[in-house]
Tab-separated table of C-alpha atoms and ligand atoms in Angstrom:
chain	number	residue	atom	x	y	z
A	232	MET	CA	-72.778	-59.513	-22.405
A	233	SER	CA	-70.904	-59.596	-19.135
A	234	ALA	CA	-67.858	-57.322	-18.727
A	235	LYS	CA	-64.273	-58.459	-18.543
A	236	ILE	CA	-63.275	-58.417	-14.865
A	237	ILE	CA	-60.062	-56.453	-14.354
A	238	SER	CA	-58.248	-58.321	-11.604
A	239	GLY	CA	-55.965	-56.024	-9.650
A	240	THR	CA	-54.734	-59.094	-7.789
A	241	GLU	CA	-53.487	-60.694	-11.032
A	242	ILE	CA	-52.055	-57.502	-12.562
A	243	ALA	CA	-50.302	-56.593	-9.296
A	244	ALA	CA	-48.760	-60.093	-9.166
A	245	GLN	CA	-47.549	-59.687	-12.754
A	246	ILE	CA	-45.898	-56.308	-11.960
A	247	ARG	CA	-44.309	-57.742	-8.812
A	248	GLU	CA	-42.747	-60.545	-10.855
A	249	GLU	CA	-41.335	-57.923	-13.247
A	250	LEU	CA	-39.973	-55.917	-10.301
A	251	LYS	CA	-38.430	-59.014	-8.719
A	252	LYS	CA	-36.451	-59.643	-11.909
A	253	GLU	CA	-35.462	-55.968	-12.142
A	254	VAL	CA	-34.221	-55.959	-8.531
A	255	ALA	CA	-32.164	-59.127	-9.136
A	256	GLU	CA	-30.643	-57.549	-12.266
A	257	MET	CA	-29.846	-54.299	-10.425
A	258	LYS	CA	-28.069	-56.298	-7.728
A	259	ALA	CA	-26.086	-58.361	-10.227
A	260	LYS	CA	-25.193	-55.537	-12.608
A	261	TYR	CA	-24.662	-52.520	-10.341
A	262	GLY	CA	-24.683	-53.899	-6.783
A	263	ILE	CA	-27.732	-51.751	-5.961
A	264	VAL	CA	-30.337	-52.954	-3.464
A	265	PRO	CA	-33.487	-50.806	-3.247
A	266	GLY	CA	-33.988	-49.633	0.351
A	267	LEU	CA	-37.357	-48.786	1.897
A	268	VAL	CA	-38.157	-47.578	5.394
A	269	THR	CA	-41.718	-47.548	6.680
A	270	ILE	CA	-42.258	-45.332	9.704
A	271	LEU	CA	-45.251	-46.261	11.835
A	272	ILE	CA	-46.390	-44.008	14.666
A	273	GLY	CA	-48.511	-45.787	17.289
A	274	LYS	CA	-50.529	-48.964	16.866
A	275	ASN	CA	-53.628	-48.065	14.841
A	276	PRO	CA	-54.745	-51.561	13.665
A	277	ALA	CA	-55.405	-50.476	10.060
A	278	SER	CA	-52.002	-48.731	9.839
A	279	VAL	CA	-50.234	-51.734	11.425
A	280	SER	CA	-51.765	-53.995	8.789
A	281	TYR	CA	-50.953	-51.622	5.853
A	282	VAL	CA	-47.324	-51.304	6.963
A	283	ALA	CA	-47.014	-55.069	7.465
A	284	GLY	CA	-48.242	-55.572	3.870
A	285	LYS	CA	-45.660	-53.101	2.551
A	286	GLN	CA	-42.819	-54.742	4.507
A	287	LYS	CA	-43.848	-58.233	3.392
A	288	THR	CA	-43.865	-57.194	-0.259
A	289	ALA	CA	-40.528	-55.375	0.071
A	290	HIS	CA	-38.950	-58.560	1.519
A	291	GLU	CA	-40.450	-60.724	-1.218
A	292	LEU	CA	-38.947	-58.468	-3.888
A	293	GLY	CA	-35.475	-58.596	-2.327
A	294	PHE	CA	-35.353	-55.028	-0.972
A	295	TYR	CA	-33.363	-53.838	2.008
A	296	SER	CA	-36.241	-52.802	4.240
A	297	ILE	CA	-36.698	-51.438	7.723
A	298	GLN	CA	-39.827	-50.996	9.751
A	299	ASP	CA	-39.323	-48.165	12.213
A	300	ASP	CA	-42.013	-48.280	14.937
A	301	GLN	CA	-42.380	-45.139	17.017
A	302	PRO	CA	-44.662	-44.488	20.015
A	303	ASP	CA	-47.796	-42.402	19.413
A	304	ASP	CA	-46.482	-39.725	21.794
A	305	ILE	CA	-43.345	-39.092	19.719
A	306	SER	CA	-42.880	-35.322	19.409
A	307	GLU	CA	-43.147	-33.622	16.040
A	308	SER	CA	-39.528	-32.455	16.287
A	309	ASP	CA	-38.273	-35.988	17.040
A	310	LEU	CA	-40.173	-37.370	14.057
A	311	ILE	CA	-38.698	-34.666	11.850
A	312	LYS	CA	-35.177	-35.492	13.128
A	313	LEU	CA	-35.806	-39.173	12.374
A	314	ILE	CA	-36.862	-38.393	8.803
A	315	GLU	CA	-33.782	-36.224	8.344
A	316	ILE	CA	-31.608	-39.216	9.323
A	317	TYR	CA	-33.250	-41.383	6.639
A	318	ASN	CA	-33.006	-38.513	4.132
A	319	LYS	CA	-29.217	-38.781	4.483
A	320	ASP	CA	-28.982	-42.596	4.689
A	321	PRO	CA	-27.514	-43.839	1.382
A	322	LYS	CA	-29.021	-47.331	1.866
A	323	ILE	CA	-32.549	-45.886	1.935
A	324	HIS	CA	-34.183	-44.823	-1.338
A	325	GLY	CA	-37.798	-44.656	-0.213
A	326	ILE	CA	-39.258	-43.224	2.997
A	327	LEU	CA	-42.865	-43.913	3.795
A	328	VAL	CA	-44.503	-42.290	6.805
A	329	GLN	CA	-47.760	-44.148	7.387
A	330	LEU	CA	-50.699	-41.740	7.577
A	331	PRO	CA	-52.772	-40.646	9.422
A	332	LEU	CA	-50.491	-39.188	12.097
A	333	PRO	CA	-51.518	-38.469	15.703
A	334	LYS	CA	-53.282	-35.100	16.114
A	335	HIS	CA	-50.329	-33.344	17.802
A	336	ILE	CA	-48.185	-33.809	14.666
A	337	ASN	CA	-48.560	-31.505	11.680
A	338	GLU	CA	-48.852	-33.788	8.644
A	339	LYS	CA	-47.849	-31.071	6.165
A	340	LYS	CA	-44.653	-30.290	8.100
A	341	VAL	CA	-43.738	-33.980	8.149
A	342	ILE	CA	-44.364	-34.451	4.411
A	343	ASN	CA	-42.391	-31.294	3.635
A	344	THR	CA	-39.417	-32.705	5.577
A	345	LEU	CA	-39.120	-35.720	3.286
A	346	ASP	CA	-36.396	-35.570	0.656
A	347	PRO	CA	-38.597	-35.270	-2.476
A	348	ASP	CA	-36.298	-37.775	-4.216
A	349	LYS	CA	-37.123	-40.365	-1.515
A	350	ASP	CA	-40.830	-39.474	-1.266
A	351	VAL	CA	-42.109	-42.719	-2.806
A	352	ASP	CA	-45.706	-41.931	-1.802
A	353	CYS	CA	-45.398	-38.805	-4.003
A	354	PHE	CA	-47.126	-36.514	-1.491
A	355	HIS	CA	-44.405	-33.810	-1.225
A	356	PRO	CA	-45.517	-30.536	-2.898
A	357	ILE	CA	-42.430	-30.680	-5.155
A	358	ASN	CA	-43.515	-34.080	-6.463
A	359	VAL	CA	-47.110	-32.897	-6.859
A	360	GLY	CA	-45.749	-30.021	-8.967
A	361	ARG	CA	-43.521	-32.370	-10.976
A	362	LEU	CA	-46.542	-34.580	-11.658
A	363	MET	CA	-48.445	-31.556	-12.942
A	364	ILE	CA	-45.573	-30.645	-15.309
A	365	GLY	CA	-45.260	-34.274	-16.415
A	366	GLY	CA	-42.658	-35.867	-18.692
A	367	SER	CA	-39.192	-36.447	-17.284
A	368	GLU	CA	-39.935	-33.997	-14.421
A	369	ALA	CA	-42.105	-36.615	-12.717
A	370	ASN	CA	-39.813	-39.083	-10.971
A	371	PHE	CA	-42.616	-40.818	-9.118
A	372	LEU	CA	-46.338	-41.138	-9.648
A	373	PRO	CA	-48.592	-41.383	-6.584
A	374	CYS	CA	-49.297	-45.043	-5.898
A	375	THR	CA	-53.088	-45.452	-6.199
A	376	PRO	CA	-53.409	-43.297	-9.357
A	377	ALA	CA	-50.375	-45.015	-10.910
A	378	GLY	CA	-52.054	-48.348	-10.168
A	379	ILE	CA	-55.252	-47.164	-11.860
A	380	GLN	CA	-53.317	-46.194	-15.005
A	381	GLU	CA	-51.661	-49.640	-15.087
A	382	LEU	CA	-55.038	-51.381	-14.718
A	383	ILE	CA	-56.438	-49.446	-17.682
A	384	LEU	CA	-53.416	-49.989	-19.927
A	385	ARG	CA	-52.804	-53.633	-19.075
A	386	SER	CA	-56.475	-54.375	-19.787
A	387	GLY	CA	-55.924	-53.167	-23.332
A	388	PHE	CA	-57.836	-49.860	-23.217
A	389	GLU	CA	-56.586	-46.937	-25.312
A	390	THR	CA	-56.310	-43.735	-23.295
A	391	SER	CA	-55.206	-41.471	-26.135
A	392	GLY	CA	-58.204	-39.425	-27.220
A	393	ALA	CA	-60.521	-41.266	-24.817
A	394	GLU	CA	-63.252	-39.490	-22.862
A	395	VAL	CA	-62.258	-40.030	-19.246
A	396	VAL	CA	-64.508	-38.991	-16.380
A	397	VAL	CA	-63.114	-38.999	-12.842
A	398	VAL	CA	-65.624	-38.860	-9.999
A	399	GLY	CA	-63.873	-37.220	-7.025
A	400	ARG	CA	-61.146	-34.562	-6.726
A	401	SER	CA	-59.143	-35.663	-3.687
A	402	ASN	CA	-55.414	-34.973	-3.552
A	403	ILE	CA	-54.606	-38.683	-3.317
A	404	VAL	CA	-56.822	-40.082	-6.091
A	405	GLY	CA	-59.041	-37.778	-8.178
A	406	LYS	CA	-56.697	-34.863	-8.932
A	407	PRO	CA	-53.549	-36.938	-9.557
A	408	ILE	CA	-55.221	-39.526	-11.834
A	409	ALA	CA	-56.767	-36.681	-13.828
A	410	ASN	CA	-53.314	-35.095	-14.147
A	411	ILE	CA	-51.645	-38.336	-15.155
A	412	LEU	CA	-54.169	-39.116	-17.879
A	413	LEU	CA	-54.241	-35.645	-19.416
A	414	GLN	CA	-50.469	-35.481	-20.017
A	415	LYS	CA	-49.302	-35.474	-23.613
A	416	ALA	CA	-47.650	-38.852	-23.146
A	417	LYS	CA	-47.894	-42.543	-23.905
A	418	GLY	CA	-50.569	-44.199	-21.772
A	419	ALA	CA	-52.289	-40.832	-21.298
A	420	ASN	CA	-53.360	-38.076	-23.759
A	421	ALA	CA	-57.014	-38.404	-22.731
A	422	THR	CA	-59.764	-35.798	-22.557
A	423	VAL	CA	-60.404	-35.645	-18.833
A	424	THR	CA	-63.399	-34.318	-16.894
A	425	VAL	CA	-63.357	-34.257	-13.102
A	426	VAL	CA	-66.725	-34.235	-11.310
A	427	HIS	CA	-67.503	-33.660	-7.631
A	428	THR	CA	-70.277	-32.595	-5.256
A	429	GLY	CA	-70.514	-29.221	-7.000
A	430	THR	CA	-71.174	-30.830	-10.402
A	431	LYS	CA	-74.629	-30.126	-11.807
A	432	ASN	CA	-75.434	-33.312	-13.697
A	433	LEU	CA	-73.244	-36.170	-12.518
A	434	GLU	CA	-75.218	-38.745	-14.470
A	435	ALA	CA	-74.788	-36.965	-17.827
A	436	HIS	CA	-71.008	-36.750	-17.369
A	437	CYS	CA	-70.692	-40.402	-16.343
A	438	LYS	CA	-72.815	-41.505	-19.300
A	439	ARG	CA	-70.338	-40.180	-21.869
A	440	ALA	CA	-67.257	-41.717	-20.233
A	441	GLU	CA	-65.331	-44.297	-22.229
A	442	ILE	CA	-63.179	-44.683	-19.138
A	443	LEU	CA	-64.985	-44.004	-15.861
A	444	ILE	CA	-62.900	-43.727	-12.683
A	445	VAL	CA	-64.920	-43.471	-9.483
A	446	ALA	CA	-63.259	-42.348	-6.245
A	447	ALA	CA	-66.016	-40.783	-4.138
A	448	GLY	CA	-66.242	-43.066	-1.091
A	449	VAL	CA	-70.038	-43.384	-1.462
A	450	PRO	CA	-71.349	-46.971	-1.767
A	451	HIS	CA	-73.048	-47.585	-5.118
A	452	LEU	CA	-73.064	-43.887	-6.014
A	453	VAL	CA	-72.777	-44.721	-9.725
A	454	LYS	CA	-75.912	-46.418	-11.023
A	455	PRO	CA	-75.692	-49.041	-13.765
A	456	GLU	CA	-77.725	-46.871	-16.162
A	457	TRP	CA	-75.045	-44.123	-15.866
A	458	ILE	CA	-72.499	-46.389	-17.568
A	459	LYS	CA	-71.835	-46.140	-21.289
A	460	PRO	CA	-72.111	-49.626	-22.849
A	461	GLY	CA	-68.626	-51.077	-23.296
A	462	ALA	CA	-66.909	-48.545	-20.980
A	463	CYS	CA	-63.917	-49.350	-18.811
A	464	VAL	CA	-64.983	-48.797	-15.191
A	465	ILE	CA	-62.396	-48.414	-12.437
A	466	ASP	CA	-64.006	-48.462	-9.011
A	467	VAL	CA	-61.626	-47.028	-6.426
A	468	GLY	CA	-64.175	-46.847	-3.603
A	469	VAL	CA	-63.744	-49.066	-0.563
A	470	ASN	CA	-66.732	-48.676	1.730
A	471	ARG	CA	-67.303	-50.745	4.879
A	472	VAL	CA	-71.024	-51.403	4.995
A	473	GLY	CA	-71.159	-54.022	7.761
A	474	GLU	CA	-69.517	-57.205	9.040
A	475	LYS	CA	-69.834	-60.895	8.254
A	476	ILE	CA	-68.272	-64.061	9.620
A	477	SER	CA	-65.465	-65.363	7.435
A	478	GLU	CA	-66.013	-68.965	6.290
A	479	LYS	CA	-62.244	-69.530	6.381
A	480	THR	CA	-61.374	-68.158	9.821
A	481	GLY	CA	-64.743	-67.998	11.611
A	482	LYS	CA	-63.855	-64.426	12.588
A	483	PRO	CA	-65.791	-61.227	11.728
A	484	VAL	CA	-64.571	-59.469	8.584
A	485	PRO	CA	-65.838	-56.225	7.028
A	486	ILE	CA	-68.336	-56.287	4.169
A	487	LEU	CA	-66.895	-54.017	1.488
A	488	LYS	CA	-68.795	-52.241	-1.266
A	489	GLY	CA	-67.448	-50.152	-4.105
A	490	ASP	CA	-68.736	-46.822	-5.408
A	491	VAL	CA	-70.285	-48.698	-8.361
A	492	ASP	CA	-73.031	-51.335	-8.214
A	493	PHE	CA	-70.729	-54.077	-9.545
A	494	ASP	CA	-73.290	-56.863	-10.113
A	495	LYS	CA	-75.493	-54.732	-12.349
A	496	ALA	CA	-72.725	-52.582	-13.863
A	497	LYS	CA	-70.832	-55.639	-15.150
A	498	GLU	CA	-73.753	-56.371	-17.495
A	499	ILE	CA	-73.213	-52.991	-19.231
A	500	ALA	CA	-69.524	-52.127	-18.939
A	501	GLY	CA	-66.857	-53.549	-21.242
A	502	ALA	CA	-64.512	-54.080	-18.309
A	503	ILE	CA	-64.770	-53.390	-14.593
A	504	THR	CA	-62.693	-53.716	-11.428
A	505	PRO	CA	-64.170	-55.620	-8.472
A	506	VAL	CA	-64.068	-54.415	-4.849
A	507	PRO	CA	-62.090	-55.901	-3.213
A	508	GLY	CA	-59.439	-57.216	-5.616
A	509	GLY	CA	-59.372	-54.284	-8.048
A	510	VAL	CA	-57.460	-51.087	-7.325
A	511	GLY	CA	-56.517	-52.119	-3.758
A	512	PRO	CA	-53.730	-54.627	-4.549
A	513	MET	CA	-52.103	-52.167	-6.986
A	514	THR	CA	-51.256	-49.477	-4.431
A	515	ILE	CA	-48.497	-51.361	-2.553
A	516	THR	CA	-47.090	-52.655	-5.839
A	517	MET	CA	-46.699	-49.137	-7.223
A	518	LEU	CA	-44.966	-48.090	-3.991
A	519	MET	CA	-42.421	-50.829	-4.671
A	520	LYS	CA	-42.043	-49.629	-8.262
A	521	ASN	CA	-41.321	-46.090	-7.040
A	522	THR	CA	-38.691	-47.420	-4.636
A	523	VAL	CA	-36.948	-49.287	-7.464
A	524	THR	CA	-37.056	-46.104	-9.594
A	525	SER	CA	-35.615	-44.100	-6.712
A	526	ALA	CA	-32.784	-46.600	-6.179
A	527	LYS	CA	-31.864	-46.379	-9.869
A	528	MET	CA	-32.118	-42.587	-9.802
A	529	HIS	CA	-29.817	-42.349	-6.777
A	530	ALA	CA	-27.295	-44.670	-8.441
A	531	GLY	CA	-27.465	-42.684	-11.702
A	532	VAL	CA	-28.506	-45.725	-13.771
A	533	ARG	CA	-32.033	-44.645	-14.638
B	95	LIG	P1	-62.148	-38.187	-0.352
B	95	LIG	O1	-60.907	-37.466	0.012
B	95	LIG	O2	-63.256	-38.283	0.647
B	95	LIG	O3	-62.735	-37.513	-1.674
B	95	LIG	C1	-63.946	-37.924	-2.215
B	95	LIG	C2	-64.232	-37.118	-3.449
B	95	LIG	O4	-65.463	-37.575	-4.002
B	95	LIG	C3	-64.415	-35.615	-3.164
B	95	LIG	O5	-63.796	-34.870	-4.167
B	95	LIG	C4	-65.943	-35.426	-3.190
B	95	LIG	O6	-66.338	-34.185	-3.709
B	95	LIG	C5	-66.363	-36.502	-4.169
B	95	LIG	N1	-67.731	-36.944	-3.861
B	95	LIG	C6	-68.185	-37.479	-2.700
B	95	LIG	N2	-69.515	-37.710	-2.800
B	95	LIG	C7	-69.892	-37.329	-4.029
B	95	LIG	C8	-71.131	-37.290	-4.714
B	95	LIG	N3	-72.269	-37.705	-4.124
B	95	LIG	N4	-71.161	-36.812	-5.968
B	95	LIG	C9	-70.022	-36.371	-6.575
B	95	LIG	N5	-68.817	-36.377	-5.976
B	95	LIG	C10	-68.764	-36.833	-4.718
B	95	LIG	O7	-61.858	-39.685	-0.795
B	95	LIG	P2	-60.545	-40.381	-1.425
B	95	LIG	O8	-59.459	-40.391	-0.418
B	95	LIG	O9	-60.285	-39.873	-2.791
B	95	LIG	O10	-61.107	-41.870	-1.544
B	95	LIG	C11	-62.227	-42.191	-2.305
B	95	LIG	C12	-62.553	-43.664	-2.132
B	95	LIG	O11	-61.467	-44.427	-2.622
B	95	LIG	C13	-62.744	-44.106	-0.695
B	95	LIG	O12	-63.725	-45.103	-0.632
B	95	LIG	C14	-61.411	-44.682	-0.310
B	95	LIG	O13	-61.489	-45.653	0.710
B	95	LIG	C15	-60.980	-45.288	-1.615
B	95	LIG	N6	-59.518	-45.418	-1.773
B	95	LIG	C16	-59.033	-46.636	-2.106
B	95	LIG	C17	-57.660	-46.784	-2.281
B	95	LIG	C18	-57.121	-48.137	-2.647
B	95	LIG	O14	-57.854	-49.022	-2.993
B	95	LIG	N7	-55.864	-48.356	-2.605
B	95	LIG	C19	-56.805	-45.709	-2.105
B	95	LIG	C20	-57.342	-44.467	-1.806
B	95	LIG	C21	-58.719	-44.328	-1.643
B	95	LIG	P3	-66.026	-32.769	-2.984
B	95	LIG	O15	-64.594	-32.484	-3.267
B	95	LIG	O16	-66.933	-31.820	-3.662
B	95	LIG	O17	-66.305	-32.981	-1.534
C-alpha cells in the first residue's frame, strides 16, 4: 500500500491561517503587532530569496516587518552595533540575521549579540540551553526541528513511547529535533537514537524506527529496505543533483533529491514527506510562530 504523503505545503498553510487569526486577535485585544527584522548582508542569491520569502510571509500575516540590507563589506563592529539597536527597539520582537555571513565576520560573536528573547531562529547558546532543559524554559524552538515536530503530530503519529531514529547530528537539525522529541512533554516523550558517520550499523538502527527523521544531506542515503513497514518518514535532505528547464517559466531550475528514495520508500512507509514540499515550507512558518510568541512574551500576555 502506498504511504500517506505528508504535505508540508498544506500543513504550513494551515499554521499560517492560525497565526493570521492570532495576530488579528492580538492587535484587537492588546494592540500588539509582532515585529520582525531580517538583516541581510550582501547579495548572495540564495540568501536574497530566503529573506524575501520571510518578508513576504511576515507581511501576509500582518506583522510589522523591516528588511535591513547591509553591504557585504560591513564591519563586524558595525553589524554588532546594528543588532544592539534592534535589541532595544520595542517594536521589534524577532531579529533574524541571515546566514551565512561574509568570512570577515565572526558568526558566533554575532549570534551571541542577539537578545536571546528576540532570537527567533533559536541559535543563541542561551536558547540552545533552554531547549535542552525543556518545559517552560524553552521560549522558542529552532524553526526546522519545530516544523518537523508539527509535521509528525499533525499527521496523527504518536510520539510518546515511539522509537525515533534521527540520521544526522547537526546543530540546526539533528541535535535539536532529538532534544525536542525526548522531552517529557506532550508531542514528545519518545525514545530517541541519533546516528551519524561514526555509527556502526546505520541500516539496523533505521530499520527499527517507527519515526525516521533523515537530515544527512546525502541523496538517497536511506534505502527503501531500511524502512520499517508503516513508519513515519521525515526527509529533511535537500540535495541539488542537477538542473532542468521549468515547463512553467522556460528557465533552468535545480533538480532536488531528498536523503530518502521517495518513489520506492512510499511503497513501504506509512507516511512520508516529499522533497520539495515537505519540511522546507515549514521552516519560515515556524519562524513566524516564534515571532508571535516573542511579541506576546514581551507584552506579558503569554
Ligand atoms: P550537516 O550540518 O552537513 O550535517 C549532516 C549530518 O549528517 C552530520 O551529523 C553527519 O554526520 C550526518 N551524515 C552525513 N552523511 C552520513 C552518512 N553517510 N551516514 C550517517 N550520517 C551521515 O547538515 P544539516 O545542516 O543538518 O542538513 C542536512 C540536510 O537537510 C541538508 O540536505 C540540508 O540542505 C537539509 N536542510 C533542510 C532544511 C529545510 O528544508 N528547511 C533546513 C536545514 C537543512 P557527522 O556528524 O558524523 O559528520
